[in-house]
Amino acid sequence: MMKNKDNLCSTVPMRTAKIGYIVLSAVLCVLGVIIIAFPIDAAEAFSMWCGITFIAFGCIKVIGFFSKDLYRLAFQFDLEFGILMVILGIFILLHPDRSARFICTALGVLVLTDSLFKIRITLEAKRFGIGTWWATLLIAAVSGVFGVILLFSPTEGTRILMIFLGVTLAAEGALNMSTALTMVKIIHHQLQDDEQGKR
C-alpha cells in the first residue's frame, strides 16, 4: 500500500504538467479562434486573457521541466520558456495599452523559437521510436511559419494583424497539445531519479 502511494506521489508533477499542458493548449486554441472570429472586438479583451494564460502556461512549463517523464523530451527546454512566458504575461497585464505591434512582435519571436525547439524535439522523438513524431513536426513547422508572419507583419492595430495573431495562438496551442499527448509518457510504477538511485 505504501509503495503504491509513493509511486502515485512520484508521478504527481508529471501528471500536473501533462494535464496543464493539454488544458492550457486548448485555451490558447480557443483564444485564437475567438480572435479570428471577432478580431476587432477581441482586441480589447486580448491583453487580460492572453496575459493570464501566458502566466499560467509559463508556470506549467516550469513544473514540467522539473518533472521526470519517461521520455524526457517534451519539457527539456521549458524552464527558459516558462520563465519567458511568465515575464511576457506580466508585461502584457501591466501594459495593456502598449502597441499591438510590440506585443505581436514579442509573441512572434516566442512562437518561432518554441517551434524551432519543438522541431528539434521531434527529431529526437524519431530516434526514440515514437511513431507520431511527424505529426508534431508538421504542426511545429506550421506554427513557426505563422510566428514569422506575425513577427514581420507590417500592419498595426488592424483586423489583419489580429487575425494573424489568432491563427498563431491557435497553432501554438495545437503544437503544445500535440507535444504533450505524444511525447509525455507516464507509467504507474515510475519513480523519480532520486528514488531510483536508492534502489
PDB file of C-alpha atoms in Angstrom:
ATOM      1  CA  MET A   1       0.000   0.000   0.000  1.00  0.00           C
ATOM      2  CA  MET A   2       2.827   2.364   0.924  1.00  0.00           C
ATOM      3  CA  LYS A   3       4.642   1.519  -2.319  1.00  0.00           C
ATOM      4  CA  ASN A   4       1.571   2.431  -4.379  1.00  0.00           C
ATOM      5  CA  LYS A   5       1.266   5.718  -2.506  1.00  0.00           C
ATOM      6  CA  ASP A   6       4.936   6.540  -3.177  1.00  0.00           C
ATOM      7  CA  ASN A   7       4.522   5.736  -6.866  1.00  0.00           C
ATOM      8  CA  LEU A   8       1.477   7.997  -7.077  1.00  0.00           C
ATOM      9  CA  CYS A   9       3.307  10.871  -5.387  1.00  0.00           C
ATOM     10  CA  SER A  10       6.295  10.480  -7.705  1.00  0.00           C
ATOM     11  CA  THR A  11       4.102  10.962 -10.781  1.00  0.00           C
ATOM     12  CA  VAL A  12       2.092  13.950  -9.492  1.00  0.00           C
ATOM     13  CA  PRO A  13       4.375  16.636 -11.050  1.00  0.00           C
ATOM     14  CA  MET A  14       4.346  14.793 -14.372  1.00  0.00           C
ATOM     15  CA  ARG A  15       0.569  14.412 -14.375  1.00  0.00           C
ATOM     16  CA  THR A  16       0.126  18.047 -13.336  1.00  0.00           C
ATOM     17  CA  ALA A  17       2.385  19.214 -16.149  1.00  0.00           C
ATOM     18  CA  LYS A  18       0.764  16.999 -18.794  1.00  0.00           C
ATOM     19  CA  ILE A  19      -2.813  17.873 -17.839  1.00  0.00           C
ATOM     20  CA  GLY A  20      -1.899  21.551 -17.528  1.00  0.00           C
ATOM     21  CA  TYR A  21      -0.238  21.462 -20.938  1.00  0.00           C
ATOM     22  CA  ILE A  22      -3.327  19.971 -22.540  1.00  0.00           C
ATOM     23  CA  VAL A  23      -5.826  22.275 -20.821  1.00  0.00           C
ATOM     24  CA  LEU A  24      -3.884  25.493 -21.434  1.00  0.00           C
ATOM     25  CA  SER A  25      -3.106  24.461 -25.007  1.00  0.00           C
ATOM     26  CA  ALA A  26      -6.852  24.129 -25.525  1.00  0.00           C
ATOM     27  CA  VAL A  27      -7.311  27.594 -24.002  1.00  0.00           C
ATOM     28  CA  LEU A  28      -4.778  29.035 -26.467  1.00  0.00           C
ATOM     29  CA  CYS A  29      -6.645  27.381 -29.336  1.00  0.00           C
ATOM     30  CA  VAL A  30      -9.966  28.801 -28.127  1.00  0.00           C
ATOM     31  CA  LEU A  31      -8.462  32.283 -27.710  1.00  0.00           C
ATOM     32  CA  GLY A  32      -7.040  32.042 -31.208  1.00  0.00           C
ATOM     33  CA  VAL A  33     -10.391  31.037 -32.705  1.00  0.00           C
ATOM     34  CA  ILE A  34     -12.212  33.845 -30.855  1.00  0.00           C
ATOM     35  CA  ILE A  35      -9.699  36.428 -32.096  1.00  0.00           C
ATOM     36  CA  ILE A  36     -10.017  35.106 -35.663  1.00  0.00           C
ATOM     37  CA  ALA A  37     -13.824  35.257 -35.496  1.00  0.00           C
ATOM     38  CA  PHE A  38     -14.046  38.647 -33.746  1.00  0.00           C
ATOM     39  CA  PRO A  39     -10.721  40.404 -34.432  1.00  0.00           C
ATOM     40  CA  ILE A  40     -11.861  43.930 -33.554  1.00  0.00           C
ATOM     41  CA  ASP A  41     -13.992  43.093 -30.518  1.00  0.00           C
ATOM     42  CA  ALA A  42     -11.385  40.647 -29.187  1.00  0.00           C
ATOM     43  CA  ALA A  43      -8.640  43.264 -29.284  1.00  0.00           C
ATOM     44  CA  GLU A  44      -9.906  44.969 -26.123  1.00  0.00           C
ATOM     45  CA  ALA A  45     -10.017  41.785 -24.021  1.00  0.00           C
ATOM     46  CA  PHE A  46      -6.873  40.298 -25.575  1.00  0.00           C
ATOM     47  CA  SER A  47      -4.384  41.740 -23.104  1.00  0.00           C
ATOM     48  CA  MET A  48      -6.073  40.424 -19.968  1.00  0.00           C
ATOM     49  CA  TRP A  49      -6.842  36.895 -21.162  1.00  0.00           C
ATOM     50  CA  CYS A  50      -3.601  36.433 -23.046  1.00  0.00           C
ATOM     51  CA  GLY A  51      -1.562  37.712 -20.108  1.00  0.00           C
ATOM     52  CA  ILE A  52      -3.278  35.392 -17.640  1.00  0.00           C
ATOM     53  CA  THR A  53      -2.952  32.403 -19.980  1.00  0.00           C
ATOM     54  CA  PHE A  54       0.738  33.044 -20.588  1.00  0.00           C
ATOM     55  CA  ILE A  55       1.482  33.304 -16.875  1.00  0.00           C
ATOM     56  CA  ALA A  56      -0.390  30.066 -16.157  1.00  0.00           C
ATOM     57  CA  PHE A  57       1.256  28.252 -19.079  1.00  0.00           C
ATOM     58  CA  GLY A  58       4.677  29.515 -18.008  1.00  0.00           C
ATOM     59  CA  CYS A  59       4.178  28.051 -14.528  1.00  0.00           C
ATOM     60  CA  ILE A  60       3.079  24.717 -16.010  1.00  0.00           C
ATOM     61  CA  LYS A  61       6.159  24.652 -18.238  1.00  0.00           C
ATOM     62  CA  VAL A  62       8.434  25.184 -15.230  1.00  0.00           C
ATOM     63  CA  ILE A  63       6.668  22.347 -13.378  1.00  0.00           C
ATOM     64  CA  GLY A  64       7.112  20.180 -16.460  1.00  0.00           C
ATOM     65  CA  PHE A  65      10.843  20.914 -16.582  1.00  0.00           C
ATOM     66  CA  PHE A  66      11.339  19.681 -13.016  1.00  0.00           C
ATOM     67  CA  SER A  67       9.170  16.593 -13.511  1.00  0.00           C
ATOM     68  CA  LYS A  68      10.766  13.472 -14.943  1.00  0.00           C
ATOM     69  CA  ASP A  69       8.568  11.815 -17.519  1.00  0.00           C
ATOM     70  CA  LEU A  70       9.748   8.607 -19.147  1.00  0.00           C
ATOM     71  CA  TYR A  71      10.975  10.043 -22.463  1.00  0.00           C
ATOM     72  CA  ARG A  72      12.454  13.308 -21.089  1.00  0.00           C
ATOM     73  CA  LEU A  73      11.658  15.063 -24.376  1.00  0.00           C
ATOM     74  CA  ALA A  74       8.707  17.429 -24.131  1.00  0.00           C
ATOM     75  CA  PHE A  75       9.850  19.512 -21.149  1.00  0.00           C
ATOM     76  CA  GLN A  76      13.612  19.716 -21.685  1.00  0.00           C
ATOM     77  CA  PHE A  77      13.633  23.401 -22.730  1.00  0.00           C
ATOM     78  CA  ASP A  78      10.665  24.515 -20.644  1.00  0.00           C
ATOM     79  CA  LEU A  79      12.495  26.174 -17.764  1.00  0.00           C
ATOM     80  CA  GLU A  80      13.658  29.013 -20.005  1.00  0.00           C
ATOM     81  CA  PHE A  81      10.420  29.179 -21.993  1.00  0.00           C
ATOM     82  CA  GLY A  82       8.315  29.008 -18.853  1.00  0.00           C
ATOM     83  CA  ILE A  83      10.117  31.954 -17.268  1.00  0.00           C
ATOM     84  CA  LEU A  84       9.907  33.902 -20.533  1.00  0.00           C
ATOM     85  CA  MET A  85       6.159  33.276 -20.824  1.00  0.00           C
ATOM     86  CA  VAL A  86       5.566  34.416 -17.234  1.00  0.00           C
ATOM     87  CA  ILE A  87       7.543  37.627 -17.826  1.00  0.00           C
ATOM     88  CA  LEU A  88       5.717  38.316 -21.094  1.00  0.00           C
ATOM     89  CA  GLY A  89       2.336  37.603 -19.477  1.00  0.00           C
ATOM     90  CA  ILE A  90       3.072  40.012 -16.630  1.00  0.00           C
ATOM     91  CA  PHE A  91       4.218  42.680 -19.094  1.00  0.00           C
ATOM     92  CA  ILE A  92       1.017  42.314 -21.131  1.00  0.00           C
ATOM     93  CA  LEU A  93      -1.130  42.650 -17.999  1.00  0.00           C
ATOM     94  CA  LEU A  94       0.776  45.667 -16.696  1.00  0.00           C
ATOM     95  CA  HIS A  95       0.896  47.466 -20.050  1.00  0.00           C
ATOM     96  CA  PRO A  96      -2.350  46.651 -21.881  1.00  0.00           C
ATOM     97  CA  ASP A  97      -2.196  49.988 -23.683  1.00  0.00           C
ATOM     98  CA  ARG A  98       1.147  49.260 -25.329  1.00  0.00           C
ATOM     99  CA  SER A  99       1.296  48.977 -29.084  1.00  0.00           C
ATOM    100  CA  ALA A 100      -0.332  45.862 -30.511  1.00  0.00           C
ATOM    101  CA  ARG A 101       2.632  45.749 -32.896  1.00  0.00           C
ATOM    102  CA  PHE A 102       5.071  45.377 -29.974  1.00  0.00           C
ATOM    103  CA  ILE A 103       3.043  42.615 -28.336  1.00  0.00           C
ATOM    104  CA  CYS A 104       2.632  40.729 -31.606  1.00  0.00           C
ATOM    105  CA  THR A 105       6.353  41.017 -32.326  1.00  0.00           C
ATOM    106  CA  ALA A 106       7.168  39.559 -28.909  1.00  0.00           C
ATOM    107  CA  LEU A 107       4.675  36.733 -29.421  1.00  0.00           C
ATOM    108  CA  GLY A 108       6.052  36.090 -32.904  1.00  0.00           C
ATOM    109  CA  VAL A 109       9.564  35.669 -31.501  1.00  0.00           C
ATOM    110  CA  LEU A 110       8.290  33.395 -28.722  1.00  0.00           C
ATOM    111  CA  VAL A 111       6.249  31.186 -31.052  1.00  0.00           C
ATOM    112  CA  LEU A 112       9.013  30.958 -33.661  1.00  0.00           C
ATOM    113  CA  THR A 113      11.617  29.996 -31.055  1.00  0.00           C
ATOM    114  CA  ASP A 114       9.306  27.441 -29.461  1.00  0.00           C
ATOM    115  CA  SER A 115       8.588  25.933 -32.877  1.00  0.00           C
ATOM    116  CA  LEU A 116      12.288  25.574 -33.672  1.00  0.00           C
ATOM    117  CA  PHE A 117      12.957  23.779 -30.389  1.00  0.00           C
ATOM    118  CA  LYS A 118       9.895  21.573 -30.898  1.00  0.00           C
ATOM    119  CA  ILE A 119      11.288  20.575 -34.312  1.00  0.00           C
ATOM    120  CA  ARG A 120      14.484  19.507 -32.568  1.00  0.00           C
ATOM    121  CA  ILE A 121      12.447  17.533 -30.039  1.00  0.00           C
ATOM    122  CA  THR A 122      10.561  15.708 -32.789  1.00  0.00           C
ATOM    123  CA  LEU A 123      13.829  14.604 -34.382  1.00  0.00           C
ATOM    124  CA  GLU A 124      14.892  13.172 -31.033  1.00  0.00           C
ATOM    125  CA  ALA A 125      11.472  11.534 -30.730  1.00  0.00           C
ATOM    126  CA  LYS A 126      12.044   9.837 -34.078  1.00  0.00           C
ATOM    127  CA  ARG A 127      15.228   8.269 -32.706  1.00  0.00           C
ATOM    128  CA  PHE A 128      13.239   7.166 -29.642  1.00  0.00           C
ATOM    129  CA  GLY A 129      10.872   5.314 -31.957  1.00  0.00           C
ATOM    130  CA  ILE A 130       7.812   7.474 -31.254  1.00  0.00           C
ATOM    131  CA  GLY A 131       5.662   6.806 -34.314  1.00  0.00           C
ATOM    132  CA  THR A 132       3.712  10.080 -34.266  1.00  0.00           C
ATOM    133  CA  TRP A 133       6.789  12.337 -34.276  1.00  0.00           C
ATOM    134  CA  TRP A 134       5.997  13.527 -37.808  1.00  0.00           C
ATOM    135  CA  ALA A 135       2.627  14.991 -36.779  1.00  0.00           C
ATOM    136  CA  THR A 136       4.235  17.241 -34.163  1.00  0.00           C
ATOM    137  CA  LEU A 137       6.969  18.139 -36.672  1.00  0.00           C
ATOM    138  CA  LEU A 138       4.337  19.245 -39.177  1.00  0.00           C
ATOM    139  CA  ILE A 139       2.459  21.327 -36.597  1.00  0.00           C
ATOM    140  CA  ALA A 140       5.744  22.873 -35.408  1.00  0.00           C
ATOM    141  CA  ALA A 141       6.594  23.888 -38.979  1.00  0.00           C
ATOM    142  CA  VAL A 142       3.164  25.486 -39.491  1.00  0.00           C
ATOM    143  CA  SER A 143       3.366  27.260 -36.124  1.00  0.00           C
ATOM    144  CA  GLY A 144       6.829  28.553 -36.973  1.00  0.00           C
ATOM    145  CA  VAL A 145       5.624  29.952 -40.300  1.00  0.00           C
ATOM    146  CA  PHE A 146       2.827  31.880 -38.601  1.00  0.00           C
ATOM    147  CA  GLY A 147       5.302  33.079 -35.977  1.00  0.00           C
ATOM    148  CA  VAL A 148       7.433  34.539 -38.774  1.00  0.00           C
ATOM    149  CA  ILE A 149       4.381  36.120 -40.420  1.00  0.00           C
ATOM    150  CA  LEU A 150       3.334  37.687 -37.116  1.00  0.00           C
ATOM    151  CA  LEU A 151       6.873  38.893 -36.476  1.00  0.00           C
ATOM    152  CA  PHE A 152       7.263  40.640 -39.829  1.00  0.00           C
ATOM    153  CA  SER A 153       3.676  41.722 -40.412  1.00  0.00           C
ATOM    154  CA  PRO A 154       3.845  45.433 -41.326  1.00  0.00           C
ATOM    155  CA  THR A 155       0.338  46.281 -40.140  1.00  0.00           C
ATOM    156  CA  GLU A 156      -0.520  47.598 -36.680  1.00  0.00           C
ATOM    157  CA  GLY A 157      -3.819  47.654 -34.827  1.00  0.00           C
ATOM    158  CA  THR A 158      -5.720  46.310 -37.808  1.00  0.00           C
ATOM    159  CA  ARG A 159      -8.096  43.465 -38.448  1.00  0.00           C
ATOM    160  CA  ILE A 160      -5.454  41.541 -40.409  1.00  0.00           C
ATOM    161  CA  LEU A 161      -2.921  41.776 -37.584  1.00  0.00           C
ATOM    162  CA  MET A 162      -5.427  40.404 -35.077  1.00  0.00           C
ATOM    163  CA  ILE A 163      -6.318  37.553 -37.425  1.00  0.00           C
ATOM    164  CA  PHE A 164      -2.630  36.668 -37.788  1.00  0.00           C
ATOM    165  CA  LEU A 165      -2.391  36.783 -34.001  1.00  0.00           C
ATOM    166  CA  GLY A 166      -5.371  34.460 -33.594  1.00  0.00           C
ATOM    167  CA  VAL A 167      -4.030  31.927 -36.088  1.00  0.00           C
ATOM    168  CA  THR A 168      -0.602  31.996 -34.422  1.00  0.00           C
ATOM    169  CA  LEU A 169      -2.065  31.416 -30.950  1.00  0.00           C
ATOM    170  CA  ALA A 170      -4.205  28.546 -32.232  1.00  0.00           C
ATOM    171  CA  ALA A 171      -1.186  26.972 -33.961  1.00  0.00           C
ATOM    172  CA  GLU A 172       0.925  27.323 -30.812  1.00  0.00           C
ATOM    173  CA  GLY A 173      -1.832  25.727 -28.749  1.00  0.00           C
ATOM    174  CA  ALA A 174      -2.081  22.827 -31.196  1.00  0.00           C
ATOM    175  CA  LEU A 175       1.697  22.382 -31.132  1.00  0.00           C
ATOM    176  CA  ASN A 176       1.901  22.191 -27.349  1.00  0.00           C
ATOM    177  CA  MET A 177      -1.104  19.872 -27.147  1.00  0.00           C
ATOM    178  CA  SER A 178       0.428  17.518 -29.714  1.00  0.00           C
ATOM    179  CA  THR A 179       3.704  17.547 -27.789  1.00  0.00           C
ATOM    180  CA  ALA A 180       2.007  16.679 -24.500  1.00  0.00           C
ATOM    181  CA  LEU A 181      -0.166  13.937 -25.982  1.00  0.00           C
ATOM    182  CA  THR A 182       2.545  12.180 -27.992  1.00  0.00           C
ATOM    183  CA  MET A 183       5.790  12.775 -26.104  1.00  0.00           C
ATOM    184  CA  VAL A 184       4.938  12.686 -22.406  1.00  0.00           C
ATOM    185  CA  LYS A 185       4.872   9.117 -21.131  1.00  0.00           C
ATOM    186  CA  ILE A 186       3.838   8.381 -17.546  1.00  0.00           C
ATOM    187  CA  ILE A 187       3.816   4.854 -16.137  1.00  0.00           C
ATOM    188  CA  HIS A 188       2.221   3.849 -12.832  1.00  0.00           C
ATOM    189  CA  HIS A 189       5.351   2.305 -11.313  1.00  0.00           C
ATOM    190  CA  GLN A 190       7.655   5.133 -12.401  1.00  0.00           C
ATOM    191  CA  LEU A 191       9.899   6.643  -9.718  1.00  0.00           C
ATOM    192  CA  GLN A 192      11.797   9.905  -9.631  1.00  0.00           C
ATOM    193  CA  ASP A 193      15.547   9.809 -10.207  1.00  0.00           C
ATOM    194  CA  ASP A 194      16.483  10.210  -6.547  1.00  0.00           C
ATOM    195  CA  GLU A 195      14.180   7.334  -5.604  1.00  0.00           C
ATOM    196  CA  GLN A 196      15.674   5.110  -8.296  1.00  0.00           C
ATOM    197  CA  GLY A 197      19.159   5.845  -7.030  1.00  0.00           C
ATOM    198  CA  LYS A 198      18.294   4.476  -3.608  1.00  0.00           C
ATOM    199  CA  ARG A 199      17.348   1.086  -5.044  1.00  0.00           C
TER     200      ARG A 199
END
